[in-house]
């Protein structure tokens, strides 16, 4: 993705990739649910909001932040993605007024301390001295929050299958992305890409549309339907590990402080999930209730 952004702007590329992925989602939906019932207005508005967060907010903020961050953009973005599980708790706290346990708050702070180690390389004073240097990282974190909201959105539309939720939110979110992109291109804030620039991005477009877009998003929503959003976002812990490994193989060895920060973030997420599961089991044993570990950690049930 970093290579693609050297040839084309974030906004146009996002519209192109999800136009392709969206068409494929629609074909799958027509095959699996040919007699689907239309959504009411309230459900459509919810789907539009969640789709806009996922396919305009997340895509624009993360990839623009990655572009601004330069050569280390992909590595930085991978660490920001690992904060999603704990951002989900914060989202749940604010929206559903479910106050987290003290240990959850502790691990949230610990996780973000790891993130700060990565983006500052241990120089915390630079946050105060040169705050303007961390604009890309802030964009990426906000983008990650948008994806948390999109993921949680499926629980607000429980009657929709993963395929239908994916298709509808992609179409509506793409609509928002196209309007925003048209405004930026029309006002010359972002230059209109040339035909040659578009051609240069075709290999990246194929991967980002078919693998990361079509397969990735659909598998993500199906998995979260089964595991619940909180358990699903835990798989984002794999992203920094993969990114660090690939970075090292390609000769861009991360700083030791960055590796330590990533380890702290991942450790805090694993510990947080472990304590939540233990708390859930304890409550279930007290109340003599059967426990299904794959579903009991749904963030709407953790008080």
PDB file of C-alpha atoms in Angstrom:
ATOM      1  CA  UNK A   1       0.000   0.000   0.000  1.00  0.00           C
ATOM      2  CA  UNK A   2       2.881   2.365   0.767  1.00  0.00           C
ATOM      3  CA  UNK A   3       4.131   1.916  -2.814  1.00  0.00           C
ATOM      4  CA  UNK A   4       0.682   2.602  -4.267  1.00  0.00           C
ATOM      5  CA  UNK A   5       0.405   5.878  -2.356  1.00  0.00           C
ATOM      6  CA  UNK A   6       3.529   7.108  -4.137  1.00  0.00           C
ATOM      7  CA  UNK A   7       1.551   7.167  -7.384  1.00  0.00           C
ATOM      8  CA  UNK A   8      -2.024   8.017  -6.399  1.00  0.00           C
ATOM      9  CA  UNK A   9      -3.912   9.747  -3.620  1.00  0.00           C
ATOM     10  CA  UNK A  10      -5.545   7.851  -0.767  1.00  0.00           C
ATOM     11  CA  UNK A  11      -9.055   8.971  -1.647  1.00  0.00           C
ATOM     12  CA  UNK A  12      -9.190   7.933  -5.295  1.00  0.00           C
ATOM     13  CA  UNK A  13      -7.496   4.618  -4.547  1.00  0.00           C
ATOM     14  CA  UNK A  14     -10.017   3.825  -1.790  1.00  0.00           C
ATOM     15  CA  UNK A  15     -12.963   4.514  -4.113  1.00  0.00           C
ATOM     16  CA  UNK A  16     -11.461   2.334  -6.830  1.00  0.00           C
ATOM     17  CA  UNK A  17     -10.722  -0.645  -4.572  1.00  0.00           C
ATOM     18  CA  UNK A  18     -14.127  -0.687  -2.886  1.00  0.00           C
ATOM     19  CA  UNK A  19     -16.001  -0.183  -6.137  1.00  0.00           C
ATOM     20  CA  UNK A  20     -14.464  -3.497  -7.234  1.00  0.00           C
ATOM     21  CA  UNK A  21     -14.898  -5.223  -3.866  1.00  0.00           C
ATOM     22  CA  UNK A  22     -18.445  -3.862  -3.536  1.00  0.00           C
ATOM     23  CA  UNK A  23     -19.463  -5.334  -6.895  1.00  0.00           C
ATOM     24  CA  UNK A  24     -18.183  -8.733  -5.762  1.00  0.00           C
ATOM     25  CA  UNK A  25     -20.033  -8.447  -2.443  1.00  0.00           C
ATOM     26  CA  UNK A  26     -23.233  -7.730  -4.371  1.00  0.00           C
ATOM     27  CA  UNK A  27     -22.798 -10.807  -6.575  1.00  0.00           C
ATOM     28  CA  UNK A  28     -22.309 -13.000  -3.504  1.00  0.00           C
ATOM     29  CA  UNK A  29     -25.372 -11.467  -1.835  1.00  0.00           C
ATOM     30  CA  UNK A  30     -27.565 -12.049  -4.900  1.00  0.00           C
ATOM     31  CA  UNK A  31     -26.500 -15.677  -4.947  1.00  0.00           C
ATOM     32  CA  UNK A  32     -26.966 -16.342  -1.218  1.00  0.00           C
ATOM     33  CA  UNK A  33     -29.968 -14.124  -0.412  1.00  0.00           C
ATOM     34  CA  UNK A  34     -31.996 -13.575  -3.602  1.00  0.00           C
ATOM     35  CA  UNK A  35     -35.269 -12.958  -1.721  1.00  0.00           C
ATOM     36  CA  UNK A  36     -33.974 -10.507   0.871  1.00  0.00           C
ATOM     37  CA  UNK A  37     -36.377  -8.044   2.534  1.00  0.00           C
ATOM     38  CA  UNK A  38     -35.553  -4.314   2.059  1.00  0.00           C
ATOM     39  CA  UNK A  39     -34.283  -2.411   5.102  1.00  0.00           C
ATOM     40  CA  UNK A  40     -36.373   0.241   6.805  1.00  0.00           C
ATOM     41  CA  UNK A  41     -35.186   3.857   6.943  1.00  0.00           C
ATOM     42  CA  UNK A  42     -33.753   3.618  10.463  1.00  0.00           C
ATOM     43  CA  UNK A  43     -31.684   0.555   9.573  1.00  0.00           C
ATOM     44  CA  UNK A  44     -30.447   2.199   6.379  1.00  0.00           C
ATOM     45  CA  UNK A  45     -29.292   5.255   8.328  1.00  0.00           C
ATOM     46  CA  UNK A  46     -27.426   3.027  10.772  1.00  0.00           C
ATOM     47  CA  UNK A  47     -25.842   1.105   7.906  1.00  0.00           C
ATOM     48  CA  UNK A  48     -24.841   4.373   6.219  1.00  0.00           C
ATOM     49  CA  UNK A  49     -23.194   5.645   9.413  1.00  0.00           C
ATOM     50  CA  UNK A  50     -21.269   2.430  10.054  1.00  0.00           C
ATOM     51  CA  UNK A  51     -20.334   2.100   6.385  1.00  0.00           C
ATOM     52  CA  UNK A  52     -19.059   5.677   6.305  1.00  0.00           C
ATOM     53  CA  UNK A  53     -16.939   5.012   9.402  1.00  0.00           C
ATOM     54  CA  UNK A  54     -15.503   1.837   7.914  1.00  0.00           C
ATOM     55  CA  UNK A  55     -15.032   2.647   4.246  1.00  0.00           C
ATOM     56  CA  UNK A  56     -14.453   6.402   4.353  1.00  0.00           C
ATOM     57  CA  UNK A  57     -13.262   7.189   7.883  1.00  0.00           C
ATOM     58  CA  UNK A  58     -10.977   4.216   8.414  1.00  0.00           C
ATOM     59  CA  UNK A  59      -9.592   4.051   4.885  1.00  0.00           C
ATOM     60  CA  UNK A  60      -8.966   7.764   4.472  1.00  0.00           C
ATOM     61  CA  UNK A  61      -7.501   8.387   7.932  1.00  0.00           C
ATOM     62  CA  UNK A  62      -5.284   5.304   8.163  1.00  0.00           C
ATOM     63  CA  UNK A  63      -3.857   5.446   4.653  1.00  0.00           C
ATOM     64  CA  UNK A  64      -3.423   9.223   4.688  1.00  0.00           C
ATOM     65  CA  UNK A  65      -1.613   8.896   8.027  1.00  0.00           C
ATOM     66  CA  UNK A  66       0.473   6.084   6.566  1.00  0.00           C
ATOM     67  CA  UNK A  67       1.368   8.245   3.557  1.00  0.00           C
ATOM     68  CA  UNK A  68       2.346  11.207   5.732  1.00  0.00           C
ATOM     69  CA  UNK A  69       4.453   8.973   7.982  1.00  0.00           C
ATOM     70  CA  UNK A  70       6.676   8.069   5.034  1.00  0.00           C
ATOM     71  CA  UNK A  71       8.860   4.964   4.901  1.00  0.00           C
ATOM     72  CA  UNK A  72       7.809   3.781   8.373  1.00  0.00           C
ATOM     73  CA  UNK A  73       4.125   4.408   7.722  1.00  0.00           C
ATOM     74  CA  UNK A  74       3.147   0.762   7.332  1.00  0.00           C
ATOM     75  CA  UNK A  75       5.041  -0.238  10.479  1.00  0.00           C
ATOM     76  CA  UNK A  76       3.488   2.564  12.522  1.00  0.00           C
ATOM     77  CA  UNK A  77       0.002   1.758  11.243  1.00  0.00           C
ATOM     78  CA  UNK A  78       0.404  -1.891  12.226  1.00  0.00           C
ATOM     79  CA  UNK A  79       1.000  -0.919  15.863  1.00  0.00           C
ATOM     80  CA  UNK A  80      -1.989   1.411  15.870  1.00  0.00           C
ATOM     81  CA  UNK A  81      -4.183  -1.463  14.669  1.00  0.00           C
ATOM     82  CA  UNK A  82      -3.238  -3.463  17.780  1.00  0.00           C
ATOM     83  CA  UNK A  83      -5.038  -0.877  19.926  1.00  0.00           C
ATOM     84  CA  UNK A  84      -8.430  -1.829  18.468  1.00  0.00           C
ATOM     85  CA  UNK A  85      -9.509  -4.264  21.220  1.00  0.00           C
ATOM     86  CA  UNK A  86      -8.994  -1.691  23.944  1.00  0.00           C
ATOM     87  CA  UNK A  87     -10.533   1.055  21.826  1.00  0.00           C
ATOM     88  CA  UNK A  88     -13.547  -1.255  21.665  1.00  0.00           C
ATOM     89  CA  UNK A  89     -13.777  -1.141  25.452  1.00  0.00           C
ATOM     90  CA  UNK A  90     -13.604   2.655  25.419  1.00  0.00           C
ATOM     91  CA  UNK A  91     -16.313   2.751  22.746  1.00  0.00           C
ATOM     92  CA  UNK A  92     -18.477   0.428  24.822  1.00  0.00           C
ATOM     93  CA  UNK A  93     -17.861   2.558  27.917  1.00  0.00           C
ATOM     94  CA  UNK A  94     -18.967   5.763  26.202  1.00  0.00           C
ATOM     95  CA  UNK A  95     -21.830   4.480  24.027  1.00  0.00           C
ATOM     96  CA  UNK A  96     -23.344   1.774  26.221  1.00  0.00           C
ATOM     97  CA  UNK A  97     -22.288   3.291  29.548  1.00  0.00           C
ATOM     98  CA  UNK A  98     -20.639   0.035  30.625  1.00  0.00           C
ATOM     99  CA  UNK A  99     -17.910   1.095  33.034  1.00  0.00           C
ATOM    100  CA  UNK A 100     -14.852  -1.160  32.614  1.00  0.00           C
ATOM    101  CA  UNK A 101     -13.259  -2.956  35.532  1.00  0.00           C
ATOM    102  CA  UNK A 102     -10.151  -1.379  37.054  1.00  0.00           C
ATOM    103  CA  UNK A 103      -7.929  -4.024  35.481  1.00  0.00           C
ATOM    104  CA  UNK A 104      -9.369  -3.157  32.057  1.00  0.00           C
ATOM    105  CA  UNK A 105      -8.513   0.517  32.564  1.00  0.00           C
ATOM    106  CA  UNK A 106      -5.013  -0.489  33.665  1.00  0.00           C
ATOM    107  CA  UNK A 107      -4.422  -2.558  30.547  1.00  0.00           C
ATOM    108  CA  UNK A 108      -5.839   0.215  28.347  1.00  0.00           C
ATOM    109  CA  UNK A 109      -3.244   2.610  29.768  1.00  0.00           C
ATOM    110  CA  UNK A 110      -0.510  -0.025  29.477  1.00  0.00           C
ATOM    111  CA  UNK A 111      -1.434  -0.693  25.862  1.00  0.00           C
ATOM    112  CA  UNK A 112      -1.269   2.957  24.902  1.00  0.00           C
ATOM    113  CA  UNK A 113       2.048   3.366  26.731  1.00  0.00           C
ATOM    114  CA  UNK A 114       3.385   0.697  24.376  1.00  0.00           C
ATOM    115  CA  UNK A 115       2.016   2.638  21.424  1.00  0.00           C
ATOM    116  CA  UNK A 116       3.734   5.803  22.664  1.00  0.00           C
ATOM    117  CA  UNK A 117       7.031   3.920  22.892  1.00  0.00           C
ATOM    118  CA  UNK A 118       6.679   2.925  19.251  1.00  0.00           C
ATOM    119  CA  UNK A 119       5.798   6.316  17.816  1.00  0.00           C
ATOM    120  CA  UNK A 120       8.258   8.312  19.981  1.00  0.00           C
ATOM    121  CA  UNK A 121      11.018   5.665  20.081  1.00  0.00           C
ATOM    122  CA  UNK A 122      11.223   6.270  23.800  1.00  0.00           C
ATOM    123  CA  UNK A 123      11.556  10.055  23.562  1.00  0.00           C
ATOM    124  CA  UNK A 124       8.345  11.038  25.348  1.00  0.00           C
ATOM    125  CA  UNK A 125       9.488  14.662  25.620  1.00  0.00           C
ATOM    126  CA  UNK A 126       9.128  14.983  21.851  1.00  0.00           C
ATOM    127  CA  UNK A 127       5.343  14.790  22.277  1.00  0.00           C
ATOM    128  CA  UNK A 128       5.509  18.164  24.012  1.00  0.00           C
ATOM    129  CA  UNK A 129       8.404  19.690  22.089  1.00  0.00           C
ATOM    130  CA  UNK A 130       7.270  18.701  18.594  1.00  0.00           C
ATOM    131  CA  UNK A 131       3.577  17.704  18.728  1.00  0.00           C
ATOM    132  CA  UNK A 132       3.175  18.530  15.037  1.00  0.00           C
ATOM    133  CA  UNK A 133       5.405  15.582  14.179  1.00  0.00           C
ATOM    134  CA  UNK A 134       2.791  13.115  15.426  1.00  0.00           C
ATOM    135  CA  UNK A 135      -0.085  14.170  13.192  1.00  0.00           C
ATOM    136  CA  UNK A 136       0.128  10.992  11.061  1.00  0.00           C
ATOM    137  CA  UNK A 137      -0.050   8.765  14.138  1.00  0.00           C
ATOM    138  CA  UNK A 138      -3.118  10.597  15.427  1.00  0.00           C
ATOM    139  CA  UNK A 139      -4.836  10.124  12.061  1.00  0.00           C
ATOM    140  CA  UNK A 140      -4.090   6.392  12.162  1.00  0.00           C
ATOM    141  CA  UNK A 141      -5.437   6.000  15.707  1.00  0.00           C
ATOM    142  CA  UNK A 142      -8.629   7.848  14.743  1.00  0.00           C
ATOM    143  CA  UNK A 143      -8.887   5.611  11.696  1.00  0.00           C
ATOM    144  CA  UNK A 144      -8.562   2.529  13.898  1.00  0.00           C
ATOM    145  CA  UNK A 145     -11.389   3.875  16.061  1.00  0.00           C
ATOM    146  CA  UNK A 146     -13.545   4.204  12.935  1.00  0.00           C
ATOM    147  CA  UNK A 147     -12.988   0.510  12.200  1.00  0.00           C
ATOM    148  CA  UNK A 148     -13.904  -0.381  15.794  1.00  0.00           C
ATOM    149  CA  UNK A 149     -17.188   1.487  15.324  1.00  0.00           C
ATOM    150  CA  UNK A 150     -17.781  -0.281  11.997  1.00  0.00           C
ATOM    151  CA  UNK A 151     -17.107  -3.688  13.554  1.00  0.00           C
ATOM    152  CA  UNK A 152     -19.411  -2.980  16.495  1.00  0.00           C
ATOM    153  CA  UNK A 153     -22.052  -1.760  14.057  1.00  0.00           C
ATOM    154  CA  UNK A 154     -23.040  -5.299  13.131  1.00  0.00           C
ATOM    155  CA  UNK A 155     -24.405  -5.780  16.662  1.00  0.00           C
ATOM    156  CA  UNK A 156     -26.791  -2.854  16.065  1.00  0.00           C
ATOM    157  CA  UNK A 157     -28.157  -4.605  12.964  1.00  0.00           C
ATOM    158  CA  UNK A 158     -28.415  -8.176  14.284  1.00  0.00           C
ATOM    159  CA  UNK A 159     -30.940  -9.319  11.673  1.00  0.00           C
ATOM    160  CA  UNK A 160     -28.440  -8.829   8.842  1.00  0.00           C
ATOM    161  CA  UNK A 161     -26.225 -11.708   7.782  1.00  0.00           C
ATOM    162  CA  UNK A 162     -22.478 -10.947   7.536  1.00  0.00           C
ATOM    163  CA  UNK A 163     -22.714 -10.939   3.734  1.00  0.00           C
ATOM    164  CA  UNK A 164     -25.621  -8.515   3.710  1.00  0.00           C
ATOM    165  CA  UNK A 165     -24.087  -6.251   6.367  1.00  0.00           C
ATOM    166  CA  UNK A 166     -20.852  -6.157   4.372  1.00  0.00           C
ATOM    167  CA  UNK A 167     -22.587  -5.456   1.052  1.00  0.00           C
ATOM    168  CA  UNK A 168     -24.908  -2.717   2.300  1.00  0.00           C
ATOM    169  CA  UNK A 169     -22.312  -0.909   4.408  1.00  0.00           C
ATOM    170  CA  UNK A 170     -19.781  -1.074   1.580  1.00  0.00           C
ATOM    171  CA  UNK A 171     -22.237   0.445  -0.902  1.00  0.00           C
ATOM    172  CA  UNK A 172     -23.344   3.221   1.448  1.00  0.00           C
ATOM    173  CA  UNK A 173     -19.842   3.872   2.759  1.00  0.00           C
ATOM    174  CA  UNK A 174     -18.499   3.987  -0.787  1.00  0.00           C
ATOM    175  CA  UNK A 175     -21.143   6.593  -1.593  1.00  0.00           C
ATOM    176  CA  UNK A 176     -19.807   8.806   1.205  1.00  0.00           C
ATOM    177  CA  UNK A 177     -16.230   8.187   0.059  1.00  0.00           C
ATOM    178  CA  UNK A 178     -17.074   9.167  -3.528  1.00  0.00           C
ATOM    179  CA  UNK A 179     -18.739  12.419  -2.419  1.00  0.00           C
ATOM    180  CA  UNK A 180     -15.749  13.344  -0.236  1.00  0.00           C
ATOM    181  CA  UNK A 181     -13.276  12.435  -2.976  1.00  0.00           C
ATOM    182  CA  UNK A 182     -15.193  14.381  -5.626  1.00  0.00           C
ATOM    183  CA  UNK A 183     -15.163  17.430  -3.371  1.00  0.00           C
ATOM    184  CA  UNK A 184     -11.408  17.178  -2.790  1.00  0.00           C
ATOM    185  CA  UNK A 185     -10.635  16.638  -6.477  1.00  0.00           C
ATOM    186  CA  UNK A 186     -13.051  19.345  -7.633  1.00  0.00           C
ATOM    187  CA  UNK A 187     -11.591  21.927  -5.262  1.00  0.00           C
ATOM    188  CA  UNK A 188      -8.030  20.952  -6.267  1.00  0.00           C
ATOM    189  CA  UNK A 189      -7.136  20.063  -2.682  1.00  0.00           C
ATOM    190  CA  UNK A 190      -6.046  16.720  -4.120  1.00  0.00           C
ATOM    191  CA  UNK A 191      -4.709  16.547  -7.703  1.00  0.00           C
ATOM    192  CA  UNK A 192      -6.612  14.427 -10.199  1.00  0.00           C
ATOM    193  CA  UNK A 193      -4.486  11.329 -10.938  1.00  0.00           C
ATOM    194  CA  UNK A 194      -3.320  10.800 -14.505  1.00  0.00           C
ATOM    195  CA  UNK A 195      -3.910   7.649 -16.514  1.00  0.00           C
ATOM    196  CA  UNK A 196      -0.257   6.639 -16.093  1.00  0.00           C
ATOM    197  CA  UNK A 197      -0.505   6.988 -12.320  1.00  0.00           C
ATOM    198  CA  UNK A 198      -3.594   4.785 -12.255  1.00  0.00           C
ATOM    199  CA  UNK A 199      -1.833   2.152 -14.395  1.00  0.00           C
ATOM    200  CA  UNK A 200       1.093   2.081 -11.950  1.00  0.00           C
ATOM    201  CA  UNK A 201      -1.295   1.172  -9.126  1.00  0.00           C
ATOM    202  CA  UNK A 202      -3.020  -1.747 -10.911  1.00  0.00           C
ATOM    203  CA  UNK A 203      -1.006  -4.525  -9.176  1.00  0.00           C
ATOM    204  CA  UNK A 204      -1.676  -2.911  -5.797  1.00  0.00           C
ATOM    205  CA  UNK A 205      -5.318  -2.347  -6.730  1.00  0.00           C
ATOM    206  CA  UNK A 206      -5.807  -6.028  -7.581  1.00  0.00           C
ATOM    207  CA  UNK A 207      -4.448  -7.140  -4.216  1.00  0.00           C
ATOM    208  CA  UNK A 208      -6.196  -4.461  -2.151  1.00  0.00           C
ATOM    209  CA  UNK A 209      -9.534  -5.059  -3.915  1.00  0.00           C
ATOM    210  CA  UNK A 210      -9.638  -8.850  -4.101  1.00  0.00           C
ATOM    211  CA  UNK A 211      -7.588  -9.990  -1.097  1.00  0.00           C
ATOM    212  CA  UNK A 212      -7.649  -7.188   1.481  1.00  0.00           C
ATOM    213  CA  UNK A 213     -10.991  -5.790   0.311  1.00  0.00           C
ATOM    214  CA  UNK A 214     -13.250  -8.631  -0.789  1.00  0.00           C
ATOM    215  CA  UNK A 215     -11.827 -11.631   1.085  1.00  0.00           C
ATOM    216  CA  UNK A 216     -10.489  -9.678   4.064  1.00  0.00           C
ATOM    217  CA  UNK A 217     -13.561  -7.603   4.915  1.00  0.00           C
ATOM    218  CA  UNK A 218     -16.044 -10.419   4.301  1.00  0.00           C
ATOM    219  CA  UNK A 219     -14.019 -12.870   6.395  1.00  0.00           C
ATOM    220  CA  UNK A 220     -13.687 -10.214   9.107  1.00  0.00           C
ATOM    221  CA  UNK A 221     -17.441  -9.703   9.378  1.00  0.00           C
ATOM    222  CA  UNK A 222     -18.216 -13.421   9.253  1.00  0.00           C
ATOM    223  CA  UNK A 223     -15.623 -14.094  11.946  1.00  0.00           C
ATOM    224  CA  UNK A 224     -16.913 -11.324  14.195  1.00  0.00           C
ATOM    225  CA  UNK A 225     -20.462 -12.650  13.839  1.00  0.00           C
ATOM    226  CA  UNK A 226     -19.224 -15.956  15.266  1.00  0.00           C
ATOM    227  CA  UNK A 227     -16.666 -14.747  17.815  1.00  0.00           C
ATOM    228  CA  UNK A 228     -18.257 -11.371  18.756  1.00  0.00           C
ATOM    229  CA  UNK A 229     -16.508  -8.035  18.022  1.00  0.00           C
ATOM    230  CA  UNK A 230     -14.306  -8.021  21.117  1.00  0.00           C
ATOM    231  CA  UNK A 231     -12.817 -11.441  20.453  1.00  0.00           C
ATOM    232  CA  UNK A 232     -12.533 -10.673  16.747  1.00  0.00           C
ATOM    233  CA  UNK A 233     -10.529  -7.490  17.211  1.00  0.00           C
ATOM    234  CA  UNK A 234      -7.978  -9.474  19.229  1.00  0.00           C
ATOM    235  CA  UNK A 235      -6.758 -10.904  15.933  1.00  0.00           C
ATOM    236  CA  UNK A 236      -5.413  -7.436  15.118  1.00  0.00           C
ATOM    237  CA  UNK A 237      -2.566  -8.380  17.494  1.00  0.00           C
ATOM    238  CA  UNK A 238      -1.181 -10.458  14.632  1.00  0.00           C
ATOM    239  CA  UNK A 239      -0.759  -7.355  12.443  1.00  0.00           C
ATOM    240  CA  UNK A 240       2.251  -5.777  14.219  1.00  0.00           C
ATOM    241  CA  UNK A 241       3.970  -9.158  14.572  1.00  0.00           C
ATOM    242  CA  UNK A 242       3.594  -9.776  10.839  1.00  0.00           C
ATOM    243  CA  UNK A 243       4.625  -6.225   9.942  1.00  0.00           C
ATOM    244  CA  UNK A 244       7.716  -6.331  12.149  1.00  0.00           C
ATOM    245  CA  UNK A 245       8.736  -9.694  10.681  1.00  0.00           C
ATOM    246  CA  UNK A 246       8.298  -8.554   7.078  1.00  0.00           C
ATOM    247  CA  UNK A 247      10.083  -5.287   7.871  1.00  0.00           C
ATOM    248  CA  UNK A 248      13.071  -7.148   9.318  1.00  0.00           C
ATOM    249  CA  UNK A 249      13.206  -9.525   6.325  1.00  0.00           C
ATOM    250  CA  UNK A 250      13.230  -6.598   3.885  1.00  0.00           C
ATOM    251  CA  UNK A 251      16.097  -4.948   5.759  1.00  0.00           C
ATOM    252  CA  UNK A 252      14.175  -2.330   7.746  1.00  0.00           C
ATOM    253  CA  UNK A 253      14.893  -3.562  11.259  1.00  0.00           C
ATOM    254  CA  UNK A 254      12.683  -1.803  13.845  1.00  0.00           C
ATOM    255  CA  UNK A 255      14.340  -0.017  16.760  1.00  0.00           C
ATOM    256  CA  UNK A 256      14.642  -2.045  19.961  1.00  0.00           C
ATOM    257  CA  UNK A 257      12.373   0.449  21.749  1.00  0.00           C
ATOM    258  CA  UNK A 258       9.720  -0.011  19.059  1.00  0.00           C
ATOM    259  CA  UNK A 259       9.867  -3.784  19.444  1.00  0.00           C
ATOM    260  CA  UNK A 260       9.528  -3.362  23.211  1.00  0.00           C
ATOM    261  CA  UNK A 261       6.546  -1.042  22.779  1.00  0.00           C
ATOM    262  CA  UNK A 262       4.830  -3.488  20.452  1.00  0.00           C
ATOM    263  CA  UNK A 263       5.448  -6.302  22.947  1.00  0.00           C
ATOM    264  CA  UNK A 264       3.919  -4.238  25.776  1.00  0.00           C
ATOM    265  CA  UNK A 265       0.824  -3.480  23.693  1.00  0.00           C
ATOM    266  CA  UNK A 266       0.286  -7.111  22.715  1.00  0.00           C
ATOM    267  CA  UNK A 267       0.982  -8.330  26.267  1.00  0.00           C
ATOM    268  CA  UNK A 268      -1.600  -5.929  27.715  1.00  0.00           C
ATOM    269  CA  UNK A 269      -4.244  -7.071  25.227  1.00  0.00           C
ATOM    270  CA  UNK A 270      -3.659 -10.753  25.960  1.00  0.00           C
ATOM    271  CA  UNK A 271      -3.723 -10.189  29.736  1.00  0.00           C
ATOM    272  CA  UNK A 272      -6.855  -8.083  29.468  1.00  0.00           C
ATOM    273  CA  UNK A 273      -8.681 -10.800  27.547  1.00  0.00           C
ATOM    274  CA  UNK A 274      -7.475 -13.474  29.982  1.00  0.00           C
ATOM    275  CA  UNK A 275      -8.781 -11.607  33.035  1.00  0.00           C
ATOM    276  CA  UNK A 276     -12.109 -10.909  31.332  1.00  0.00           C
ATOM    277  CA  UNK A 277     -12.563 -14.591  30.546  1.00  0.00           C
ATOM    278  CA  UNK A 278     -11.642 -15.536  34.113  1.00  0.00           C
ATOM    279  CA  UNK A 279     -14.128 -12.997  35.480  1.00  0.00           C
ATOM    280  CA  UNK A 280     -16.834 -14.343  33.182  1.00  0.00           C
ATOM    281  CA  UNK A 281     -16.173 -17.920  34.287  1.00  0.00           C
ATOM    282  CA  UNK A 282     -16.275 -16.854  37.927  1.00  0.00           C
ATOM    283  CA  UNK A 283     -19.655 -15.160  37.485  1.00  0.00           C
ATOM    284  CA  UNK A 284     -21.028 -18.139  35.601  1.00  0.00           C
ATOM    285  CA  UNK A 285     -19.908 -20.593  38.281  1.00  0.00           C
ATOM    286  CA  UNK A 286     -21.465 -18.404  40.981  1.00  0.00           C
ATOM    287  CA  UNK A 287     -24.777 -18.301  39.138  1.00  0.00           C
ATOM    288  CA  UNK A 288     -24.535 -21.966  38.021  1.00  0.00           C
ATOM    289  CA  UNK A 289     -24.823 -20.967  34.366  1.00  0.00           C
ATOM    290  CA  UNK A 290     -23.319 -22.765  31.349  1.00  0.00           C
ATOM    291  CA  UNK A 291     -20.459 -20.841  29.752  1.00  0.00           C
ATOM    292  CA  UNK A 292     -19.557 -20.459  26.093  1.00  0.00           C
ATOM    293  CA  UNK A 293     -16.132 -18.845  25.994  1.00  0.00           C
ATOM    294  CA  UNK A 294     -16.472 -17.715  22.383  1.00  0.00           C
ATOM    295  CA  UNK A 295     -19.442 -15.544  23.219  1.00  0.00           C
ATOM    296  CA  UNK A 296     -19.193 -14.570  26.864  1.00  0.00           C
ATOM    297  CA  UNK A 297     -16.644 -11.850  26.272  1.00  0.00           C
ATOM    298  CA  UNK A 298     -18.964  -9.832  24.083  1.00  0.00           C
ATOM    299  CA  UNK A 299     -18.178  -6.259  25.080  1.00  0.00           C
ATOM    300  CA  UNK A 300     -21.818  -5.512  25.724  1.00  0.00           C
ATOM    301  CA  UNK A 301     -21.812  -8.052  28.562  1.00  0.00           C
ATOM    302  CA  UNK A 302     -18.669  -7.028  30.420  1.00  0.00           C
ATOM    303  CA  UNK A 303     -19.524  -4.738  33.298  1.00  0.00           C
TER     304      UNK A 303
END
